[in-house]
JSON list of C-alpha atoms and ligand atoms in Angstrom, two decimals:
[
{"chain": "A", "resi": 1, "resn": "MET", "atom": "CA", "xyz": [1.02, 0.20, 12.69]},
{"chain": "A", "resi": 2, "resn": "ASP", "atom": "CA", "xyz": [-2.59, 0.53, 13.80]},
{"chain": "A", "resi": 3, "resn": "VAL", "atom": "CA", "xyz": [-5.27, -1.02, 11.63]},
{"chain": "A", "resi": 4, "resn": "LEU", "atom": "CA", "xyz": [-6.89, 2.27, 10.58]},
{"chain": "A", "resi": 5, "resn": "ALA", "atom": "CA", "xyz": [-3.56, 3.70, 9.41]},
{"chain": "A", "resi": 6, "resn": "HIS", "atom": "CA", "xyz": [-2.91, 0.48, 7.47]},
{"chain": "A", "resi": 7, "resn": "GLY", "atom": "CA", "xyz": [-6.24, 0.91, 5.70]},
{"chain": "A", "resi": 8, "resn": "LEU", "atom": "CA", "xyz": [-5.64, 4.58, 4.94]},
{"chain": "A", "resi": 9, "resn": "TRP", "atom": "CA", "xyz": [-2.18, 3.89, 3.50]},
{"chain": "A", "resi": 10, "resn": "GLY", "atom": "CA", "xyz": [-3.61, 1.03, 1.44]},
{"chain": "A", "resi": 11, "resn": "GLY", "atom": "CA", "xyz": [-6.33, 3.26, 0.04]},
{"chain": "A", "resi": 12, "resn": "VAL", "atom": "CA", "xyz": [-4.45, 6.48, -0.66]},
{"chain": "A", "resi": 13, "resn": "GLY", "atom": "CA", "xyz": [-2.96, 5.33, -3.97]},
{"chain": "A", "resi": 14, "resn": "PHE", "atom": "CA", "xyz": [-6.46, 4.44, -5.21]},
{"chain": "A", "resi": 15, "resn": "TYR", "atom": "CA", "xyz": [-8.23, 7.55, -3.93]},
{"chain": "A", "resi": 16, "resn": "ALA", "atom": "CA", "xyz": [-8.53, 9.02, -7.41]},
{"chain": "A", "resi": 17, "resn": "ARG", "atom": "CA", "xyz": [-10.15, 5.84, -8.73]},
{"chain": "A", "resi": 18, "resn": "GLY", "atom": "CA", "xyz": [-13.54, 6.34, -7.10]},
{"chain": "A", "resi": 19, "resn": "TRP", "atom": "CA", "xyz": [-15.13, 5.27, -3.81]},
{"chain": "A", "resi": 20, "resn": "LYS", "atom": "CA", "xyz": [-15.68, 1.60, -4.64]},
{"chain": "A", "resi": 21, "resn": "VAL", "atom": "CA", "xyz": [-12.06, 1.03, -5.60]},
{"chain": "A", "resi": 22, "resn": "PHE", "atom": "CA", "xyz": [-10.83, 3.18, -2.70]},
{"chain": "A", "resi": 23, "resn": "LEU", "atom": "CA", "xyz": [-12.91, 1.29, -0.11]},
{"chain": "A", "resi": 24, "resn": "THR", "atom": "CA", "xyz": [-11.79, -2.07, -1.51]},
{"chain": "A", "resi": 25, "resn": "ALA", "atom": "CA", "xyz": [-8.13, -1.01, -1.18]},
{"chain": "A", "resi": 26, "resn": "LEU", "atom": "CA", "xyz": [-8.84, 0.38, 2.32]},
{"chain": "A", "resi": 27, "resn": "LEU", "atom": "CA", "xyz": [-10.32, -2.98, 3.41]},
{"chain": "A", "resi": 28, "resn": "LEU", "atom": "CA", "xyz": [-7.48, -4.95, 1.81]},
{"chain": "A", "resi": 29, "resn": "GLY", "atom": "CA", "xyz": [-5.04, -2.71, 3.66]},
{"chain": "A", "resi": 30, "resn": "MET", "atom": "CA", "xyz": [-6.70, -3.58, 6.98]},
{"chain": "A", "resi": 31, "resn": "ALA", "atom": "CA", "xyz": [-7.47, -7.24, 6.18]},
{"chain": "A", "resi": 32, "resn": "PRO", "atom": "CA", "xyz": [-4.27, -8.87, 7.53]},
{"chain": "A", "resi": 33, "resn": "ASP", "atom": "CA", "xyz": [-5.11, -7.58, 11.03]},
{"chain": "A", "resi": 34, "resn": "LEU", "atom": "CA", "xyz": [-8.89, -7.93, 10.71]},
{"chain": "A", "resi": 35, "resn": "LEU", "atom": "CA", "xyz": [-8.52, -11.60, 9.76]},
{"chain": "A", "resi": 36, "resn": "SER", "atom": "CA", "xyz": [-6.25, -12.34, 12.73]},
{"chain": "A", "resi": 37, "resn": "PHE", "atom": "CA", "xyz": [-6.73, -9.95, 15.67]},
{"chain": "A", "resi": 38, "resn": "GLY", "atom": "CA", "xyz": [-10.14, -8.89, 14.38]},
{"chain": "A", "resi": 39, "resn": "MET", "atom": "CA", "xyz": [-11.44, -12.43, 14.80]},
{"chain": "A", "resi": 40, "resn": "PHE", "atom": "CA", "xyz": [-10.24, -12.41, 18.40]},
{"chain": "A", "resi": 41, "resn": "HIS", "atom": "CA", "xyz": [-11.98, -9.09, 19.10]},
{"chain": "A", "resi": 42, "resn": "LEU", "atom": "CA", "xyz": [-15.20, -10.31, 17.50]},
{"chain": "A", "resi": 43, "resn": "THR", "atom": "CA", "xyz": [-15.32, -13.22, 19.91]},
{"chain": "A", "resi": 44, "resn": "ARG", "atom": "CA", "xyz": [-14.44, -11.01, 22.91]},
{"chain": "A", "resi": 45, "resn": "PRO", "atom": "CA", "xyz": [-16.83, -8.02, 22.74]},
{"chain": "A", "resi": 46, "resn": "GLY", "atom": "CA", "xyz": [-16.35, -7.47, 26.50]},
{"chain": "A", "resi": 47, "resn": "TRP", "atom": "CA", "xyz": [-12.65, -6.85, 25.94]},
{"chain": "A", "resi": 48, "resn": "ILE", "atom": "CA", "xyz": [-13.36, -4.06, 23.43]},
{"chain": "A", "resi": 49, "resn": "LYS", "atom": "CA", "xyz": [-15.88, -2.51, 25.84]},
{"chain": "A", "resi": 50, "resn": "LEU", "atom": "CA", "xyz": [-13.37, -2.47, 28.69]},
{"chain": "A", "resi": 51, "resn": "ARG", "atom": "CA", "xyz": [-10.80, -0.95, 26.38]},
{"chain": "A", "resi": 52, "resn": "LEU", "atom": "CA", "xyz": [-13.16, 1.77, 25.15]},
{"chain": "A", "resi": 53, "resn": "MET", "atom": "CA", "xyz": [-14.02, 2.56, 28.78]},
{"chain": "A", "resi": 54, "resn": "GLY", "atom": "CA", "xyz": [-10.30, 2.97, 29.46]},
{"chain": "A", "resi": 55, "resn": "GLU", "atom": "CA", "xyz": [-10.26, 0.14, 32.03]},
{"chain": "A", "resi": 56, "resn": "ILE", "atom": "CA", "xyz": [-7.60, -1.75, 30.09]},
{"chain": "A", "resi": 57, "resn": "SER", "atom": "CA", "xyz": [-5.06, -0.51, 27.57]},
{"chain": "A", "resi": 58, "resn": "GLY", "atom": "CA", "xyz": [-2.48, -1.88, 25.19]},
{"chain": "A", "resi": 59, "resn": "PRO", "atom": "CA", "xyz": [-2.62, -5.05, 23.13]},
{"chain": "A", "resi": 60, "resn": "PRO", "atom": "CA", "xyz": [-4.05, -8.28, 24.59]},
{"chain": "A", "resi": 61, "resn": "PRO", "atom": "CA", "xyz": [-1.42, -10.30, 26.49]},
{"chain": "A", "resi": 62, "resn": "LEU", "atom": "CA", "xyz": [0.01, -13.18, 24.43]},
{"chain": "A", "resi": 63, "resn": "SER", "atom": "CA", "xyz": [-1.22, -15.70, 27.02]},
{"chain": "A", "resi": 64, "resn": "THR", "atom": "CA", "xyz": [-4.85, -14.70, 26.41]},
{"chain": "A", "resi": 65, "resn": "LEU", "atom": "CA", "xyz": [-4.72, -15.25, 22.65]},
{"chain": "A", "resi": 66, "resn": "PRO", "atom": "CA", "xyz": [-6.04, -18.50, 21.18]},
{"chain": "A", "resi": 67, "resn": "ALA", "atom": "CA", "xyz": [-3.80, -20.50, 18.81]},
{"chain": "A", "resi": 68, "resn": "TYR", "atom": "CA", "xyz": [-5.82, -19.57, 15.72]},
{"chain": "A", "resi": 69, "resn": "VAL", "atom": "CA", "xyz": [-4.76, -15.92, 16.08]},
{"chain": "A", "resi": 70, "resn": "PHE", "atom": "CA", "xyz": [-1.10, -16.94, 15.70]},
{"chain": "A", "resi": 71, "resn": "HIS", "atom": "CA", "xyz": [-1.86, -19.22, 12.71]},
{"chain": "A", "resi": 72, "resn": "ALA", "atom": "CA", "xyz": [-3.97, -16.53, 11.02]},
{"chain": "A", "resi": 73, "resn": "TYR", "atom": "CA", "xyz": [-1.28, -13.92, 11.71]},
{"chain": "A", "resi": 74, "resn": "ASN", "atom": "CA", "xyz": [1.36, -16.07, 10.00]},
{"chain": "A", "resi": 75, "resn": "LEU", "atom": "CA", "xyz": [-0.84, -16.60, 6.95]},
{"chain": "A", "resi": 76, "resn": "THR", "atom": "CA", "xyz": [-1.95, -12.99, 6.58]},
{"chain": "A", "resi": 77, "resn": "HIS", "atom": "CA", "xyz": [1.47, -11.43, 7.25]},
{"chain": "A", "resi": 78, "resn": "SER", "atom": "CA", "xyz": [3.60, -13.55, 4.91]},
{"chain": "A", "resi": 79, "resn": "LEU", "atom": "CA", "xyz": [5.07, -11.95, 1.79]},
{"chain": "A", "resi": 80, "resn": "VAL", "atom": "CA", "xyz": [5.49, -15.48, 0.40]},
{"chain": "A", "resi": 81, "resn": "ILE", "atom": "CA", "xyz": [1.74, -16.15, 0.58]},
{"chain": "A", "resi": 82, "resn": "TRP", "atom": "CA", "xyz": [1.05, -12.62, -0.63]},
{"chain": "A", "resi": 83, "resn": "ALA", "atom": "CA", "xyz": [3.34, -13.05, -3.67]},
{"chain": "A", "resi": 84, "resn": "LEU", "atom": "CA", "xyz": [1.70, -16.36, -4.63]},
{"chain": "A", "resi": 85, "resn": "ILE", "atom": "CA", "xyz": [-1.75, -14.74, -4.58]},
{"chain": "A", "resi": 86, "resn": "PHE", "atom": "CA", "xyz": [-0.43, -11.68, -6.43]},
{"chain": "A", "resi": 87, "resn": "ALA", "atom": "CA", "xyz": [0.98, -13.93, -9.19]},
{"chain": "A", "resi": 88, "resn": "LEU", "atom": "CA", "xyz": [-2.34, -15.77, -9.43]},
{"chain": "A", "resi": 89, "resn": "LEU", "atom": "CA", "xyz": [-4.34, -12.54, -9.61]},
{"chain": "A", "resi": 90, "resn": "TRP", "atom": "CA", "xyz": [-1.92, -11.06, -12.15]},
{"chain": "A", "resi": 91, "resn": "THR", "atom": "CA", "xyz": [-2.58, -14.09, -14.34]},
{"chain": "A", "resi": 92, "resn": "VAL", "atom": "CA", "xyz": [-6.36, -14.19, -14.06]},
{"chain": "A", "resi": 93, "resn": "ARG", "atom": "CA", "xyz": [-7.49, -10.67, -13.10]},
{"chain": "A", "resi": 94, "resn": "ARG", "atom": "CA", "xyz": [-4.91, -7.93, -13.37]},
{"chain": "A", "resi": 95, "resn": "GLN", "atom": "CA", "xyz": [-7.06, -5.16, -11.92]},
{"chain": "A", "resi": 96, "resn": "MET", "atom": "CA", "xyz": [-7.46, -7.10, -8.64]},
{"chain": "A", "resi": 97, "resn": "ALA", "atom": "CA", "xyz": [-3.68, -7.63, -8.55]},
{"chain": "A", "resi": 98, "resn": "TRP", "atom": "CA", "xyz": [-3.18, -3.84, -8.36]},
{"chain": "A", "resi": 99, "resn": "LEU", "atom": "CA", "xyz": [-5.56, -3.63, -5.41]},
{"chain": "A", "resi": 100, "resn": "TRP", "atom": "CA", "xyz": [-3.74, -6.55, -3.77]},
{"chain": "A", "resi": 101, "resn": "LEU", "atom": "CA", "xyz": [-0.74, -4.20, -3.40]},
{"chain": "A", "resi": 102, "resn": "ALA", "atom": "CA", "xyz": [-2.60, -2.64, -0.44]},
{"chain": "A", "resi": 103, "resn": "TRP", "atom": "CA", "xyz": [-2.28, -5.97, 1.42]},
{"chain": "A", "resi": 104, "resn": "GLY", "atom": "CA", "xyz": [1.42, -6.23, 0.57]},
{"chain": "A", "resi": 105, "resn": "LEU", "atom": "CA", "xyz": [2.00, -2.68, 1.79]},
{"chain": "A", "resi": 106, "resn": "HIS", "atom": "CA", "xyz": [0.45, -3.66, 5.14]},
{"chain": "A", "resi": 107, "resn": "ILE", "atom": "CA", "xyz": [3.06, -6.43, 5.57]},
{"chain": "A", "resi": 108, "resn": "LEU", "atom": "CA", "xyz": [5.93, -4.14, 4.53]},
{"chain": "A", "resi": 109, "resn": "CYS", "atom": "CA", "xyz": [4.79, -1.46, 7.00]},
{"chain": "A", "resi": 110, "resn": "ASP", "atom": "CA", "xyz": [4.51, -3.99, 9.84]},
{"chain": "A", "resi": 111, "resn": "ILE", "atom": "CA", "xyz": [8.09, -5.28, 9.46]},
{"chain": "A", "resi": 112, "resn": "PRO", "atom": "CA", "xyz": [9.80, -2.18, 10.97]},
{"chain": "A", "resi": 113, "resn": "THR", "atom": "CA", "xyz": [6.90, -1.16, 13.24]},
{"chain": "A", "resi": 114, "resn": "HIS", "atom": "CA", "xyz": [6.63, -4.24, 15.46]},
{"chain": "A", "resi": 115, "resn": "SER", "atom": "CA", "xyz": [9.09, -5.07, 18.21]},
{"chain": "A", "resi": 116, "resn": "SER", "atom": "CA", "xyz": [10.29, -8.66, 18.42]},
{"chain": "A", "resi": 117, "resn": "SER", "atom": "CA", "xyz": [8.57, -9.08, 21.80]},
{"chain": "A", "resi": 118, "resn": "TYR", "atom": "CA", "xyz": [5.03, -8.82, 20.42]},
{"chain": "A", "resi": 119, "resn": "PHE", "atom": "CA", "xyz": [4.06, -10.27, 17.04]},
{"chain": "A", "resi": 120, "resn": "PRO", "atom": "CA", "xyz": [7.17, -9.59, 14.97]},
{"chain": "A", "resi": 121, "resn": "THR", "atom": "CA", "xyz": [6.14, -9.83, 11.32]},
{"chain": "A", "resi": 122, "resn": "PRO", "atom": "CA", "xyz": [6.52, -13.41, 9.94]},
{"chain": "A", "resi": 123, "resn": "TYR", "atom": "CA", "xyz": [7.14, -12.05, 6.44]},
{"chain": "A", "resi": 124, "resn": "LEU", "atom": "CA", "xyz": [8.85, -15.22, 5.13]},
{"chain": "A", "resi": 125, "resn": "TRP", "atom": "CA", "xyz": [6.39, -17.71, 6.63]},
{"chain": "A", "resi": 126, "resn": "PRO", "atom": "CA", "xyz": [6.27, -20.74, 6.16]},
{"chain": "A", "resi": 127, "resn": "PHE", "atom": "CA", "xyz": [10.06, -20.40, 5.92]},
{"chain": "A", "resi": 128, "resn": "PRO", "atom": "CA", "xyz": [12.26, -19.42, 8.88]},
{"chain": "A", "resi": 129, "resn": "THR", "atom": "CA", "xyz": [12.09, -15.64, 9.25]},
{"chain": "A", "resi": 130, "resn": "PRO", "atom": "CA", "xyz": [14.82, -13.42, 10.70]},
{"chain": "A", "resi": 131, "resn": "PHE", "atom": "CA", "xyz": [12.52, -11.21, 12.74]},
{"chain": "A", "resi": 132, "resn": "VAL", "atom": "CA", "xyz": [13.07, -7.48, 12.78]},
{"chain": "A", "resi": 133, "resn": "ASP", "atom": "CA", "xyz": [13.08, -5.85, 16.21]},
{"chain": "A", "resi": 134, "resn": "GLY", "atom": "CA", "xyz": [11.40, -2.69, 15.01]},
{"chain": "A", "resi": 135, "resn": "ILE", "atom": "CA", "xyz": [10.04, 0.38, 16.74]},
{"chain": "A", "resi": 136, "resn": "SER", "atom": "CA", "xyz": [6.69, -0.11, 18.40]},
{"chain": "A", "resi": 137, "resn": "TRP", "atom": "CA", "xyz": [3.90, 1.65, 16.49]},
{"chain": "A", "resi": 138, "resn": "VAL", "atom": "CA", "xyz": [2.15, 2.59, 19.75]},
{"chain": "A", "resi": 139, "resn": "GLU", "atom": "CA", "xyz": [4.87, 5.15, 20.53]},
{"chain": "A", "resi": 140, "resn": "PRO", "atom": "CA", "xyz": [3.09, 8.55, 20.55]},
{"chain": "A", "resi": 141, "resn": "TRP", "atom": "CA", "xyz": [5.77, 10.20, 18.38]},
{"chain": "A", "resi": 142, "resn": "PHE", "atom": "CA", "xyz": [5.35, 7.48, 15.76]},
{"chain": "A", "resi": 143, "resn": "MET", "atom": "CA", "xyz": [1.53, 7.71, 15.76]},
{"chain": "A", "resi": 144, "resn": "ALA", "atom": "CA", "xyz": [1.70, 11.51, 15.38]},
{"chain": "A", "resi": 145, "resn": "SER", "atom": "CA", "xyz": [4.28, 11.36, 12.56]},
{"chain": "A", "resi": 146, "resn": "ASN", "atom": "CA", "xyz": [2.39, 8.60, 10.78]},
{"chain": "A", "resi": 147, "resn": "TYR", "atom": "CA", "xyz": [-0.95, 10.45, 10.81]},
{"chain": "A", "resi": 148, "resn": "LEU", "atom": "CA", "xyz": [0.79, 13.67, 9.76]},
{"chain": "A", "resi": 149, "resn": "ALA", "atom": "CA", "xyz": [2.28, 11.78, 6.80]},
{"chain": "A", "resi": 150, "resn": "LEU", "atom": "CA", "xyz": [-1.14, 10.31, 6.02]},
{"chain": "A", "resi": 151, "resn": "ALA", "atom": "CA", "xyz": [-2.79, 13.76, 6.12]},
{"chain": "A", "resi": 152, "resn": "THR", "atom": "CA", "xyz": [-0.12, 15.03, 3.71]},
{"chain": "A", "resi": 153, "resn": "ALA", "atom": "CA", "xyz": [-0.62, 12.05, 1.40]},
{"chain": "A", "resi": 154, "resn": "TYR", "atom": "CA", "xyz": [-4.41, 12.60, 1.32]},
{"chain": "A", "resi": 155, "resn": "ILE", "atom": "CA", "xyz": [-4.01, 16.34, 0.64]},
{"chain": "A", "resi": 156, "resn": "VAL", "atom": "CA", "xyz": [-1.80, 15.42, -2.33]},
{"chain": "A", "resi": 157, "resn": "ALA", "atom": "CA", "xyz": [-4.40, 12.84, -3.47]},
{"chain": "A", "resi": 158, "resn": "LEU", "atom": "CA", "xyz": [-7.21, 15.42, -3.15]},
{"chain": "A", "resi": 159, "resn": "LEU", "atom": "CA", "xyz": [-5.21, 17.97, -5.14]},
{"chain": "A", "resi": 160, "resn": "TRP", "atom": "CA", "xyz": [-4.52, 15.30, -7.76]},
{"chain": "A", "resi": 161, "resn": "VAL", "atom": "CA", "xyz": [-8.23, 14.52, -8.09]},
{"chain": "A", "resi": 162, "resn": "GLY", "atom": "CA", "xyz": [-9.03, 18.25, -8.20]},
{"chain": "A", "resi": 163, "resn": "ARG", "atom": "CA", "xyz": [-6.46, 18.80, -10.93]},
{"chain": "A", "resi": 164, "resn": "GLY", "atom": "CA", "xyz": [-7.97, 15.96, -12.96]},
{"chain": "A", "resi": 165, "resn": "ASN", "atom": "CA", "xyz": [-11.49, 17.36, -12.56]},
{"chain": "A", "resi": 166, "resn": "ALA", "atom": "CA", "xyz": [-10.33, 20.86, -13.53]},
{"chain": "A", "resi": 167, "resn": "LYS", "atom": "CA", "xyz": [-8.84, 19.46, -16.74]},
{"chain": "A", "resi": 168, "resn": "GLY", "atom": "CA", "xyz": [-12.02, 17.48, -17.35]},
{"chain": "A", "resi": 169, "resn": "ALA", "atom": "CA", "xyz": [-10.08, 14.22, -17.38]},
{"chain": "A", "resi": 170, "resn": "PRO", "atom": "CA", "xyz": [-12.12, 11.12, -16.39]},
{"chain": "A", "resi": 171, "resn": "ARG", "atom": "CA", "xyz": [-9.98, 10.25, -13.32]},
{"chain": "A", "resi": 172, "resn": "ARG", "atom": "CA", "xyz": [-12.65, 8.67, -11.17]},
{"chain": "A", "resi": 173, "resn": "GLY", "atom": "CA", "xyz": [-13.31, 5.61, -13.27]},
{"chain": "A", "resi": 174, "resn": "GLY", "atom": "CA", "xyz": [-12.32, 2.05, -12.35]},
{"chain": "A", "resi": 175, "resn": "ILE", "atom": "CA", "xyz": [-8.87, 0.54, -12.57]},
{"chain": "A", "resi": 176, "resn": "ARG", "atom": "CA", "xyz": [-7.81, -0.34, -16.07]},
{"chain": "B", "resi": 201, "resn": "ZN", "atom": "ZN1", "xyz": [-0.54, -6.26, 10.67]}
]
């Protein structure tokens, strides 16, 4: 799934909790990709420019990616690592553990939306992972369906917030 959609899915469940909480969940939803591919893009601004100009398209070829992208991808896309951090947060700061679900959702969404030929999701890393040969998220029909589902989810979230405001309930506070 593309990084923006990951962020939007991560944030939608927290939309009614106010902008600060929503933006934190949005960033946590995008973080697994930002901390792996994002680092690569930061160090290759020319690549982004060429892409925006339409001179290149698609993901960067595997041969052009430095080793740290693969290491970071394993770390950020492992449900094992995610669960360890979730358990730690649940023990010390429960409200952050709820937000951490946005990161976990990113990994779960990636498992069926990456083909095995390009960054299949290493969800059991550091243990051997039976990779899923999923559908590729760049397929136009998938992108359209995904954003339609997102639009529906946000309409529901907006209606939920509106209903809370109409009742006078304090729905836009922090996470408790
Ligand atoms: Zn990802």
